Amino acid sequence: MVNIFTRKITDELTSLVKQMDAVVGKNKSERMASFVVLLTDDPDEGEEQLAAFAKKHKIKNIPLTVFDGLAGPPAYKIAKDAEQTVLMWQRARVKANHAYTAGKLSDKEVKIVLNSTKKILP
């Protein structure tokens, strides 16, 4: 399972989600799954943004959802200064945790995140 939390939709996030969508699609037989959670204080606007995002970028394998509140779900302990946080787990154990402050999710970091999916695939 790959969970992508974000507080902002950026070009870099778009790149990550599009590529992760392809990885999930290729690994459905391995039961790989992912979802994106937009952390926002305006969930109605967030839902509209995500619907437009999914349509524009043809996201087919990853559900996009919102969480009401910039802090995110308390159990996930999302860093306050992280614009994006990517958690990967298998059998209820976190196998990878990547957090990026504003502007730090570069193409290089996207490749690192995608490479981390090897930790959760058989």
Tab-separated table of C-alpha atoms in Angstrom:
chain	number	residue	atom	x	y	z
A	1	MET	CA	0.000	0.000	0.000
A	2	VAL	CA	1.254	3.444	-0.929
A	3	ASN	CA	-0.358	6.452	0.737
A	4	ILE	CA	0.471	9.893	-0.624
A	5	PHE	CA	-0.528	12.774	1.653
A	6	THR	CA	-0.243	16.271	0.222
A	7	ARG	CA	-1.154	19.758	1.304
A	8	LYS	CA	-0.777	21.184	-2.201
A	9	ILE	CA	-1.122	19.963	-5.776
A	10	THR	CA	2.157	20.740	-7.534
A	11	ASP	CA	3.788	19.723	-10.809
A	12	GLU	CA	6.082	17.391	-8.883
A	13	LEU	CA	3.147	15.777	-7.107
A	14	THR	CA	1.464	15.369	-10.487
A	15	SER	CA	4.537	13.578	-11.810
A	16	LEU	CA	4.636	11.284	-8.778
A	17	VAL	CA	0.925	10.428	-8.912
A	18	LYS	CA	0.938	9.756	-12.663
A	19	GLN	CA	3.954	7.470	-12.387
A	20	MET	CA	2.624	5.744	-9.265
A	21	ASP	CA	-0.690	5.196	-11.059
A	22	ALA	CA	1.219	3.318	-13.774
A	23	VAL	CA	3.170	1.258	-11.203
A	24	VAL	CA	-0.049	0.300	-9.406
A	25	GLY	CA	-1.675	-0.642	-12.707
A	26	LYS	CA	1.256	-2.900	-13.618
A	27	ASN	CA	1.225	-4.583	-10.202
A	28	LYS	CA	-2.478	-5.248	-9.638
A	29	SER	CA	-1.793	-8.980	-9.768
A	30	GLU	CA	0.457	-8.431	-6.718
A	31	ARG	CA	-2.448	-6.642	-5.011
A	32	MET	CA	-0.575	-3.350	-4.970
A	33	ALA	CA	-2.739	-0.365	-4.114
A	34	SER	CA	-2.325	3.331	-3.466
A	35	PHE	CA	-4.336	6.410	-2.617
A	36	VAL	CA	-3.803	10.150	-2.449
A	37	VAL	CA	-5.099	12.307	0.396
A	38	LEU	CA	-5.283	16.079	-0.003
A	39	LEU	CA	-5.044	17.673	3.445
A	40	THR	CA	-7.132	20.834	3.363
A	41	ASP	CA	-9.219	23.214	5.431
A	42	ASP	CA	-11.688	23.439	2.506
A	43	PRO	CA	-12.728	19.870	1.635
A	44	ASP	CA	-15.382	20.949	-0.891
A	45	GLU	CA	-12.844	22.879	-2.944
A	46	GLY	CA	-10.345	20.054	-2.456
A	47	GLU	CA	-12.784	17.525	-3.912
A	48	GLU	CA	-13.279	19.745	-6.963
A	49	GLN	CA	-9.507	20.089	-7.408
A	50	LEU	CA	-9.001	16.329	-7.179
A	51	ALA	CA	-11.837	15.536	-9.598
A	52	ALA	CA	-10.338	17.924	-12.159
A	53	PHE	CA	-6.853	16.523	-11.480
A	54	ALA	CA	-7.970	12.903	-12.001
A	55	LYS	CA	-9.767	13.762	-15.219
A	56	LYS	CA	-6.976	15.925	-16.664
A	57	HIS	CA	-4.221	13.410	-15.887
A	58	LYS	CA	-6.288	10.251	-16.497
A	59	ILE	CA	-5.615	8.743	-13.074
A	60	LYS	CA	-7.230	5.298	-13.165
A	61	ASN	CA	-5.690	3.126	-10.449
A	62	ILE	CA	-5.378	5.470	-7.476
A	63	PRO	CA	-8.344	6.868	-5.531
A	64	LEU	CA	-8.009	10.565	-4.699
A	65	THR	CA	-9.613	11.817	-1.505
A	66	VAL	CA	-9.587	14.737	0.921
A	67	PHE	CA	-9.070	15.010	4.652
A	68	ASP	CA	-10.667	17.925	6.470
A	69	GLY	CA	-7.739	19.538	8.260
A	70	LEU	CA	-4.204	20.455	7.284
A	71	ALA	CA	-2.733	18.392	10.130
A	72	GLY	CA	-4.025	15.152	8.626
A	73	PRO	CA	-5.230	12.081	10.483
A	74	PRO	CA	-3.599	12.100	13.946
A	75	ALA	CA	-2.637	8.412	13.805
A	76	TYR	CA	-0.408	9.064	10.777
A	77	LYS	CA	1.645	11.763	12.518
A	78	ILE	CA	2.184	13.804	9.341
A	79	ALA	CA	5.028	16.294	9.838
A	80	LYS	CA	3.697	19.841	10.123
A	81	ASP	CA	6.276	21.220	7.689
A	82	ALA	CA	5.856	18.458	5.071
A	83	GLU	CA	4.073	19.464	1.890
A	84	GLN	CA	4.055	15.830	0.736
A	85	THR	CA	4.422	12.635	2.752
A	86	VAL	CA	4.575	9.201	1.139
A	87	LEU	CA	4.090	6.141	3.330
A	88	MET	CA	4.465	2.592	2.070
A	89	TRP	CA	3.466	-0.373	4.120
A	90	GLN	CA	3.014	-4.085	3.855
A	91	ARG	CA	1.141	-6.239	6.367
A	92	ALA	CA	0.572	-3.249	8.686
A	93	ARG	CA	4.297	-2.412	8.827
A	94	VAL	CA	5.739	0.773	7.382
A	95	LYS	CA	8.433	-0.134	4.872
A	96	ALA	CA	9.201	3.391	3.607
A	97	ASN	CA	8.450	6.932	4.752
A	98	HIS	CA	9.341	9.922	2.578
A	99	ALA	CA	8.485	13.491	3.641
A	100	TYR	CA	9.181	16.654	1.654
A	101	THR	CA	8.936	20.306	2.602
A	102	ALA	CA	7.673	22.810	0.034
A	103	GLY	CA	9.595	22.584	-3.223
A	104	LYS	CA	11.726	19.575	-2.216
A	105	LEU	CA	9.847	16.849	-4.132
A	106	SER	CA	12.117	16.939	-7.180
A	107	ASP	CA	12.257	14.580	-10.170
A	108	LYS	CA	15.165	12.840	-8.444
A	109	GLU	CA	13.092	12.358	-5.282
A	110	VAL	CA	10.147	11.062	-7.328
A	111	LYS	CA	12.466	8.365	-8.715
A	112	ILE	CA	13.590	7.486	-5.182
A	113	VAL	CA	9.962	7.158	-4.048
A	114	LEU	CA	9.062	4.994	-7.047
A	115	ASN	CA	12.115	2.809	-6.430
A	116	SER	CA	10.937	2.308	-2.827
A	117	THR	CA	7.916	0.388	-4.103
A	118	LYS	CA	10.279	-2.594	-4.402
A	119	LYS	CA	10.140	-2.771	-0.595
A	120	ILE	CA	6.429	-3.611	-0.668
A	121	LEU	CA	6.282	-5.874	-3.703
A	122	PRO	CA	7.092	-9.590	-3.547
